[in-house]
Coordinates of C-alpha atoms and ligand atoms in Angstrom, one line a residue:
M292 CA -37.7 92.7 80.7
R293 CA -37.4 91.1 84.1
T294 CA -40.5 89.0 83.6
I295 CA -39.8 85.7 81.9
I296 CA -43.0 84.7 80.3
E297 CA -44.2 81.3 79.1
P298 CA -42.9 81.4 75.4
F299 CA -46.2 80.0 74.1
R300 CA -49.9 80.8 74.2
I301 CA -52.6 78.2 74.8
K302 CA -54.8 76.9 72.1
M303 CA -56.5 74.0 73.8
T304 CA -57.4 73.7 77.4
E305 CA -58.0 70.7 79.7
A306 CA -60.2 71.2 82.8
L307 CA -58.4 70.8 86.1
P308 CA -60.4 68.9 88.7
I309 CA -61.2 71.1 91.7
T310 CA -62.0 69.0 94.8
T311 CA -63.1 69.8 98.4
P312 CA -61.0 68.8 101.5
Q313 CA -63.6 66.2 102.4
Q314 CA -63.5 64.6 98.9
R315 CA -59.7 64.5 99.1
E316 CA -59.8 62.8 102.5
E317 CA -62.2 60.2 101.2
K318 CA -60.2 59.6 98.0
L319 CA -56.9 59.3 99.8
A320 CA -58.4 56.8 102.3
A321 CA -59.9 54.8 99.4
A322 CA -56.4 54.8 97.8
Q323 CA -54.9 53.4 101.0
H324 CA -53.0 56.6 101.7
N325 CA -50.8 55.9 98.6
V326 CA -51.0 58.7 96.0
F327 CA -49.9 56.2 93.3
L328 CA -53.3 54.6 93.8
L329 CA -55.3 57.8 93.2
N330 CA -57.2 58.4 90.0
A331 CA -56.1 61.3 87.9
Q332 CA -59.5 63.0 88.0
D333 CA -59.1 63.4 91.8
I334 CA -55.9 65.4 91.4
T335 CA -55.7 69.2 90.8
I336 CA -51.9 69.7 90.1
D337 CA -50.1 66.5 89.2
M338 CA -46.4 66.8 89.9
L339 CA -45.8 63.0 90.3
T340 CA -43.4 63.0 87.3
D341 CA -42.1 65.1 84.3
S342 CA -42.0 61.9 82.3
G343 CA -44.5 61.7 79.4
T344 CA -46.7 64.3 81.0
G345 CA -45.7 67.3 78.8
A346 CA -47.9 69.3 76.4
M347 CA -47.2 68.9 72.7
S348 CA -46.8 72.0 70.5
A349 CA -49.0 72.8 67.5
K350 CA -46.0 71.7 65.3
Q351 CA -45.9 68.3 67.1
W352 CA -49.7 67.8 66.7
G353 CA -49.3 68.7 63.0
A354 CA -46.3 66.2 62.7
L355 CA -48.4 63.5 64.3
M356 CA -51.0 63.8 61.5
V357 CA -48.3 63.0 58.8
G358 CA -47.0 60.0 60.7
D359 CA -46.1 57.3 58.2
E360 CA -47.2 53.9 59.6
S361 CA -45.2 51.7 57.1
Y362 CA -43.8 48.8 58.9
A363 CA -40.3 49.2 57.5
G364 CA -38.4 52.3 56.3
S365 CA -41.2 54.8 57.0
T366 CA -40.6 58.5 56.3
S367 CA -41.3 59.2 60.0
W368 CA -38.4 56.9 60.8
Q369 CA -36.2 58.9 58.5
H370 CA -37.1 62.2 60.1
F371 CA -36.5 60.7 63.5
E372 CA -33.1 59.2 62.5
Q373 CA -32.0 62.4 60.8
T374 CA -32.9 64.5 63.9
V375 CA -31.2 62.2 66.4
R376 CA -28.1 62.0 64.2
D377 CA -28.0 65.8 63.7
I378 CA -28.0 66.3 67.5
T379 CA -26.0 63.4 68.7
G380 CA -23.8 62.5 65.7
F381 CA -24.2 58.7 66.4
T382 CA -23.7 56.2 63.6
H383 CA -26.4 53.7 64.7
I384 CA -29.8 54.8 66.0
F385 CA -32.5 52.6 67.3
P386 CA -36.0 53.7 68.5
T387 CA -37.4 52.0 71.6
H388 CA -40.8 52.4 73.3
Q389 CA -39.2 54.2 76.2
G390 CA -35.9 54.7 78.0
R391 CA -35.9 51.6 80.1
A392 CA -36.3 49.4 77.0
A393 CA -33.0 50.9 75.7
E394 CA -31.4 50.3 79.1
R395 CA -32.7 46.7 79.2
I396 CA -31.3 45.8 75.8
L397 CA -28.0 47.5 76.4
A398 CA -27.6 45.8 79.8
S399 CA -28.6 42.3 78.5
T400 CA -26.3 42.5 75.4
R401 CA -23.2 43.9 77.2
L402 CA -23.3 42.8 80.8
K403 CA -22.8 39.6 82.7
A404 CA -22.7 38.6 86.4
G405 CA -19.8 40.1 88.3
D406 CA -19.5 43.2 86.0
I407 CA -19.7 46.7 87.4
V408 CA -21.2 49.8 85.8
P409 CA -20.2 53.2 87.4
N410 CA -22.5 56.2 87.0
N411 CA -22.9 59.6 88.8
S412 CA -26.3 58.2 90.0
H413 CA -28.2 55.4 88.4
F414 CA -31.9 56.1 87.9
D415 CA -33.9 53.2 89.5
T416 CA -34.8 51.5 86.2
T417 CA -31.2 51.8 85.0
R418 CA -30.0 50.2 88.2
A419 CA -32.6 47.5 88.1
N420 CA -31.8 46.6 84.4
I421 CA -28.1 46.4 85.2
E422 CA -28.6 44.4 88.4
Y423 CA -31.0 42.0 86.6
T424 CA -28.0 40.7 84.6
G425 CA -26.1 40.0 87.9
A426 CA -23.8 43.1 87.3
K427 CA -23.5 45.8 90.0
A428 CA -24.5 49.4 89.6
E429 CA -22.2 51.9 91.4
D430 CA -23.1 55.5 92.2
L431 CA -20.1 57.8 92.3
L432 CA -21.3 61.3 93.2
T433 CA -18.9 63.9 94.4
S434 CA -19.1 65.0 98.1
E435 CA -20.7 68.3 97.0
G436 CA -23.3 66.3 95.1
E437 CA -24.1 64.2 98.1
D438 CA -24.6 67.3 100.3
L439 CA -28.3 68.4 100.0
Y440 CA -27.4 72.0 100.7
S441 CA -24.0 72.6 99.1
M442 CA -24.4 75.4 96.6
H443 CA -21.9 73.9 94.1
R444 CA -23.3 74.6 90.6
F445 CA -22.6 71.2 89.1
K446 CA -23.7 68.8 91.7
G447 CA -24.4 66.0 89.2
N448 CA -20.6 65.6 88.5
I449 CA -19.1 62.2 88.8
D450 CA -16.3 61.8 91.3
L451 CA -13.2 61.1 89.1
E452 CA -11.1 59.9 91.9
K453 CA -13.7 57.3 93.0
L454 CA -14.1 56.4 89.3
E455 CA -10.4 55.8 88.8
R456 CA -10.2 53.7 92.0
I457 CA -13.1 51.5 91.0
I458 CA -11.5 51.0 87.5
T459 CA -8.1 50.0 88.8
E460 CA -9.5 47.7 91.5
N461 CA -11.8 45.9 89.0
K462 CA -9.8 45.5 85.8
G463 CA -11.7 43.8 83.0
R464 CA -15.0 44.0 84.8
I465 CA -16.3 47.3 83.6
P466 CA -17.8 46.9 80.1
F467 CA -18.9 50.6 80.1
A468 CA -19.4 53.6 82.4
M469 CA -22.4 55.9 82.5
I470 CA -23.1 59.5 83.1
T471 CA -26.7 60.7 83.7
V472 CA -27.6 64.2 82.6
T473 CA -29.1 65.8 84.5
N474 CA -28.8 63.6 87.5
N475 CA -32.4 62.8 88.3
S476 CA -31.8 60.7 91.5
G477 CA -29.5 63.4 92.9
G478 CA -32.1 66.2 92.6
G479 CA -32.0 67.0 88.8
Q480 CA -28.5 68.4 89.2
P481 CA -26.4 69.2 86.2
V482 CA -23.1 67.7 85.0
S483 CA -20.4 70.2 83.7
M484 CA -18.8 69.7 80.3
S485 CA -15.4 69.8 81.9
N486 CA -16.4 66.9 84.2
M487 CA -17.6 64.9 81.2
K488 CA -14.4 65.7 79.3
A489 CA -12.3 64.6 82.2
M490 CA -14.4 61.4 82.6
K491 CA -13.9 60.7 78.9
A492 CA -10.1 61.1 79.2
L493 CA -10.0 58.8 82.1
L494 CA -12.1 56.1 80.4
T495 CA -10.1 56.4 77.2
K496 CA -6.9 55.7 79.3
Y497 CA -8.5 52.4 80.4
N498 CA -10.2 51.6 77.2
I499 CA -13.8 51.8 78.7
P500 CA -16.7 53.1 76.6
M501 CA -18.7 56.0 77.9
V502 CA -22.6 55.9 77.8
I503 CA -24.7 58.9 78.4
D504 CA -28.2 58.5 80.0
C505 CA -29.3 61.6 78.1
C506 CA -33.0 61.9 79.2
R507 CA -32.6 65.6 80.2
F508 CA -29.7 66.5 77.9
A509 CA -31.3 69.8 76.8
E510 CA -31.9 71.0 80.4
N511 CA -28.3 70.0 81.2
A512 CA -27.1 72.0 78.1
Y513 CA -28.9 75.1 79.5
F514 CA -27.1 74.8 82.8
I515 CA -23.8 74.6 81.0
K516 CA -24.6 77.6 78.9
E517 CA -25.6 79.7 81.9
Y518 CA -23.0 78.6 84.5
E519 CA -20.0 77.0 82.9
P520 CA -17.3 79.5 81.8
G521 CA -16.7 79.5 78.0
Y522 CA -20.2 78.4 77.0
Q523 CA -22.2 81.7 77.2
D524 CA -22.1 82.3 73.5
K525 CA -22.7 78.8 72.3
S526 CA -26.2 77.6 71.3
L527 CA -27.8 74.7 73.2
M528 CA -27.5 72.6 70.1
D529 CA -23.7 73.2 69.9
I530 CA -23.4 72.3 73.6
A531 CA -25.4 69.2 73.1
R532 CA -23.3 68.2 70.1
E533 CA -20.1 68.8 72.0
M534 CA -21.4 66.6 74.9
F535 CA -22.5 63.7 72.6
A536 CA -19.2 63.8 70.7
L537 CA -17.6 62.6 74.0
A538 CA -19.8 59.5 74.2
D539 CA -19.6 56.0 72.7
A540 CA -23.3 55.5 73.2
A541 CA -26.5 57.0 74.7
T542 CA -29.8 55.8 76.2
M543 CA -32.7 58.2 76.0
S544 CA -36.3 58.5 77.3
A545 CA -38.0 60.8 74.8
K546 CA -40.7 61.3 77.5
K547 CA -38.4 64.0 79.0
D548 CA -36.4 66.2 76.6
G549 CA -38.0 64.6 73.6
L550 CA -41.2 66.5 74.6
A551 CA -43.2 63.4 73.7
N552 CA -45.7 61.3 75.7
I553 CA -43.9 58.1 74.8
G554 CA -40.7 56.9 73.2
G555 CA -36.9 56.6 73.6
F556 CA -33.8 55.5 71.7
F557 CA -30.4 53.9 71.9
A558 CA -27.6 55.2 69.8
C559 CA -23.9 54.2 69.4
H560 CA -20.9 54.0 67.1
N561 CA -19.6 50.5 67.6
E562 CA -20.7 48.0 65.0
Q563 CA -20.8 45.0 67.3
W564 CA -22.9 46.8 69.9
A565 CA -25.3 47.9 67.2
E566 CA -25.6 44.4 65.8
D567 CA -26.3 42.8 69.2
F568 CA -28.8 45.6 70.1
R569 CA -30.6 45.3 66.7
N570 CA -31.1 41.5 67.1
L571 CA -32.7 41.8 70.6
L572 CA -34.7 44.9 69.5
I573 CA -36.3 42.9 66.8
L574 CA -37.1 40.1 69.2
T575 CA -38.7 42.3 71.9
E576 CA -39.5 45.8 70.6
G577 CA -40.0 45.7 66.9
F578 CA -38.3 46.2 63.5
P579 CA -35.4 48.6 63.8
T580 CA -37.1 51.4 61.9
Y581 CA -39.9 51.7 64.5
G582 CA -38.7 49.9 67.6
G583 CA -42.0 49.7 69.5
L584 CA -43.3 53.1 68.4
A585 CA -45.9 54.2 65.9
G586 CA -44.7 56.3 63.0
R587 CA -46.6 59.3 64.5
D588 CA -44.6 59.0 67.7
L589 CA -41.4 59.1 65.7
E590 CA -42.5 62.3 64.0
V591 CA -43.5 63.9 67.4
I592 CA -40.1 63.1 68.9
A593 CA -38.2 64.5 65.9
V594 CA -40.0 67.8 66.4
G595 CA -39.8 67.7 70.2
L596 CA -36.0 67.1 70.4
R597 CA -35.4 70.3 68.5
E598 CA -38.0 72.3 70.5
A599 CA -36.3 71.2 73.7
L600 CA -33.1 72.9 72.5
E601 CA -34.8 76.3 72.0
Y602 CA -33.2 78.7 74.3
D603 CA -36.4 80.6 75.2
Y604 CA -38.1 77.4 76.1
Q605 CA -35.3 76.3 78.4
R606 CA -35.0 79.8 79.9
Y607 CA -38.7 79.8 80.8
R608 CA -38.6 76.2 82.1
H609 CA -35.6 76.9 84.4
A610 CA -37.2 80.1 85.6
T611 CA -40.3 78.3 86.8
V612 CA -38.3 75.8 88.9
E613 CA -36.1 78.6 90.1
Y614 CA -39.1 80.7 91.0
M615 CA -40.7 78.1 93.1
A616 CA -37.3 77.2 94.8
T617 CA -36.7 80.8 95.7
R618 CA -40.2 81.4 97.2
L619 CA -39.8 78.2 99.3
S620 CA -36.3 79.1 100.4
E621 CA -37.4 82.5 101.5
Q622 CA -39.7 80.8 104.0
K623 CA -36.9 78.5 105.1
I624 CA -38.7 75.4 103.8
P625 CA -35.9 72.8 103.4
I626 CA -35.3 72.0 99.8
V627 CA -32.3 70.7 97.8
L628 CA -30.3 73.6 96.6
P629 CA -29.5 74.9 94.0
A630 CA -32.8 74.1 92.2
G631 CA -32.5 71.2 89.7
G632 CA -33.7 71.2 86.1
H633 CA -37.0 69.4 86.3
A634 CA -38.2 69.4 89.9
V635 CA -38.1 70.8 93.4
F636 CA -37.0 68.3 96.0
L637 CA -38.2 68.8 99.5
D638 CA -36.1 67.5 102.4
A639 CA -38.9 65.7 104.3
A640 CA -36.6 64.9 107.3
G641 CA -35.9 68.6 107.7
F642 CA -39.6 69.3 107.1
C643 CA -40.7 66.9 109.9
P644 CA -38.1 66.8 112.6
H645 CA -40.7 65.2 114.9
L646 CA -40.7 62.0 112.7
S647 CA -38.0 59.4 112.4
A648 CA -37.2 57.5 109.1
A649 CA -39.4 54.6 110.4
D650 CA -42.4 57.0 110.4
Y651 CA -41.9 57.7 106.6
P652 CA -41.8 61.5 106.8
G653 CA -41.8 61.6 103.0
I654 CA -45.2 59.9 102.8
G655 CA -46.5 62.3 105.5
V656 CA -45.5 65.3 103.4
V657 CA -46.8 63.8 100.1
N658 CA -50.2 63.0 101.7
S659 CA -50.5 66.4 103.4
L660 CA -49.9 68.2 100.1
Y661 CA -52.7 66.1 98.6
L662 CA -55.1 66.7 101.5
E663 CA -54.3 70.4 101.6
G664 CA -54.5 71.2 97.9
G665 CA -55.0 68.2 95.7
I666 CA -51.3 68.2 94.7
R667 CA -49.6 64.9 93.8
S668 CA -45.9 64.5 94.5
V669 CA -43.7 61.5 95.1
E670 CA -41.7 60.2 98.0
L671 CA -38.0 59.4 97.3
G672 CA -37.1 58.2 100.7
S673 CA -37.3 55.1 102.9
V674 CA -40.4 53.7 101.3
M675 CA -38.8 53.8 97.8
F676 CA -35.2 53.1 98.7
G677 CA -35.2 51.5 102.2
R678 CA -34.0 47.9 102.3
V679 CA -36.0 45.3 104.0
D680 CA -34.2 42.0 105.0
A681 CA -35.7 38.5 105.2
K682 CA -36.8 39.1 108.8
G683 CA -38.6 42.3 107.8
N684 CA -36.0 44.6 109.4
E685 CA -35.6 47.8 107.6
T686 CA -32.5 49.9 106.8
P687 CA -33.7 53.4 106.0
A688 CA -32.6 55.3 102.9
P689 CA -29.8 57.8 103.3
R690 CA -32.3 60.7 102.5
E691 CA -36.0 61.4 102.9
L692 CA -36.9 63.5 99.9
V693 CA -40.2 64.4 98.2
R694 CA -40.1 65.3 94.5
L695 CA -42.4 67.9 92.9
A696 CA -41.7 67.3 89.2
F697 CA -42.6 69.9 86.6
P698 CA -44.4 68.5 83.6
R699 CA -43.2 70.4 80.5
R700 CA -45.3 73.3 79.2
V701 CA -48.4 72.2 81.2
Y702 CA -48.8 74.6 84.2
T703 CA -48.7 78.4 84.3
Q704 CA -47.4 80.8 86.8
S705 CA -50.6 80.9 88.8
H706 CA -50.5 77.1 89.1
F707 CA -47.1 77.4 90.7
D708 CA -48.3 80.2 93.0
Y709 CA -51.0 77.9 94.1
V710 CA -48.5 75.1 94.8
I711 CA -46.4 77.5 96.8
E712 CA -49.4 78.6 98.8
V713 CA -50.4 75.0 99.6
L714 CA -46.8 74.1 100.5
T715 CA -46.7 77.2 102.8
Q716 CA -49.9 76.1 104.5
V717 CA -48.5 72.5 105.1
W718 CA -45.2 73.9 106.3
Q719 CA -47.0 76.1 108.9
Q720 CA -48.8 73.1 110.2
R721 CA -46.0 70.7 109.8
E722 CA -46.1 69.4 113.4
Q723 CA -49.5 67.9 112.5
I724 CA -48.0 65.7 109.8
P725 CA -48.6 62.2 111.2
P726 CA -46.3 59.2 111.1
H727 CA -47.3 56.4 108.7
R728 CA -47.1 52.7 108.9
I729 CA -47.1 50.2 106.0
T730 CA -50.0 47.8 106.3
K731 CA -49.4 45.9 103.1
Q732 CA -46.4 45.8 100.7
A733 CA -44.9 44.0 97.7
P734 CA -41.5 42.3 97.9
F735 CA -39.9 44.8 95.5
L736 CA -40.8 48.3 94.1
R737 CA -43.2 48.5 97.1
H738 CA -43.8 52.2 96.8
F739 CA -46.1 51.7 93.8
T740 CA -48.6 49.6 95.5
A741 CA -48.0 49.7 99.3
H742 CA -50.9 50.5 101.6
F743 CA -50.3 53.0 104.4
A744 CA -52.1 54.0 107.6
P745 CA -51.6 57.4 109.2
M746 CA -51.0 57.0 113.0
A747 CA -51.9 59.3 115.9
Q748 CA -48.8 61.1 117.1
S749 CA -47.5 60.3 120.5
K750 CA -47.1 63.0 123.2
A751 CA -43.3 62.7 122.9
Q752 CA -43.4 63.4 119.3
K753 CA -45.7 66.4 119.7
K754 CA -43.3 67.7 122.4
A755 CA -40.3 67.3 120.2
V756 CA -41.7 69.9 117.7
Ligands
LIG94 N1 -33.1 57.5 83.1 C1 -33.5 58.6 83.9 C2 -32.5 59.6 84.4 C3 -34.9 58.8 84.2 O1 -35.2 59.8 84.9 C4 -35.8 57.8 83.6 C5 -37.2 58.0 83.9 C6 -35.3 56.8 82.9 C7 -34.0 56.6 82.6 C8 -36.3 55.7 82.3 O2 -37.0 56.2 81.2 O3 -39.4 56.1 82.0 O4 -38.8 56.3 79.6 O5 -38.4 54.2 80.8 N2 -37.7 58.7 84.8 C9 -39.1 58.9 85.2 C10 -39.2 59.8 86.4 C11 -39.9 57.7 85.2 O6 -40.3 60.0 86.9 O7 -38.2 60.4 86.8 P1 -38.5 55.7 80.9

């Protein structure tokens, strides 16, 4: 059959708020033109993130009911540990309340000022946790990965030449190197098995441990199965195991491919790493058999990790992203290609050639999508990544992207058709997208709380369209 259907039926529904254009205008103004400040009940389709926003299966809801809330050694912990070990093969496994808690403890136990941690691209919490220790987080994407429109299939690959250079120039200063699968910051792009194998060989030569940020490991396994020669006949579980066998440790946010609403873990082989991690975990997260989670959360993750590796689920998930990317590309709407695993990324600079980076085109697109159809997306451009110096001068981000993330198992085909229709409408009226100015901002992570004001367009801007 050509039609790839959602491999589930729906047993419980949740009403979607349907709003009028006037209501949306009022709500957005009240939220200071920042969609982070909107209330959920004012949003029709929420594509702000794929993190913790998925729908649980009947099996997960069932598992939740048998959650064992014993403080130490609960049966739910045992299910969790067995599942994570079965998939990853790691010796030591520690639950955490989410991915960034695993990152924080790893960074604070292994890094010091002056150290360097290479990665294909660090996610912002990973970077922040590394840099908080005084170490430096380096992104080493390949040139194809940096090119928004290159059709290379594995644009998440780490550049091995850059990696070797950084290692030889900084001997003794790299306690570990990371690889993020899929590469969220770079558009949800996958990393090939051969790239990870070559990375491992290089790191082994210099005796540097390899840590996988494995939030979307199952989506990455699907890309390998579909597109990397030699993997077509392997199961997603086999591919995941092969990938984890390369690593010395992993950090995980179970809010992604754990198909859970909360949770994460750290896993490793090294005894000393485990010992140091455990001590800090007890101090800040909880006893090592629950690590900041309820027993029921551990049960839910144990089931979710296996469901994420089901081929039919991944095939449907990738088909939804692919479907939207194809429809948008047909209309020449500028998006990052090929489509990533968990989101469609719009190129807001290409969308709004009449706006400069200082006009925050990403905010213009995000707000237009909300006003047009009640869709919430997120800017990944100069508001999120631009650097502001002490005098208030701004250096724009290298790219102006807008991410429409796909919550797992939440929306159906007609929801995506609706999103495509809204996007088409905004695209056709793109010259009306206004510049925005920041009227209030915090000194760091300003995108969450900034206040914006849409500005009238100048004649010159209108003419440029
Ligand atoms: N690593 C990657 C690649 C991520 O995408 C995230 C979260 C984390 C680590 C941190 O995990 O949220 O459980 O603490 N990404 C979310 C997003 C927030 O919207 O992309 P967390």
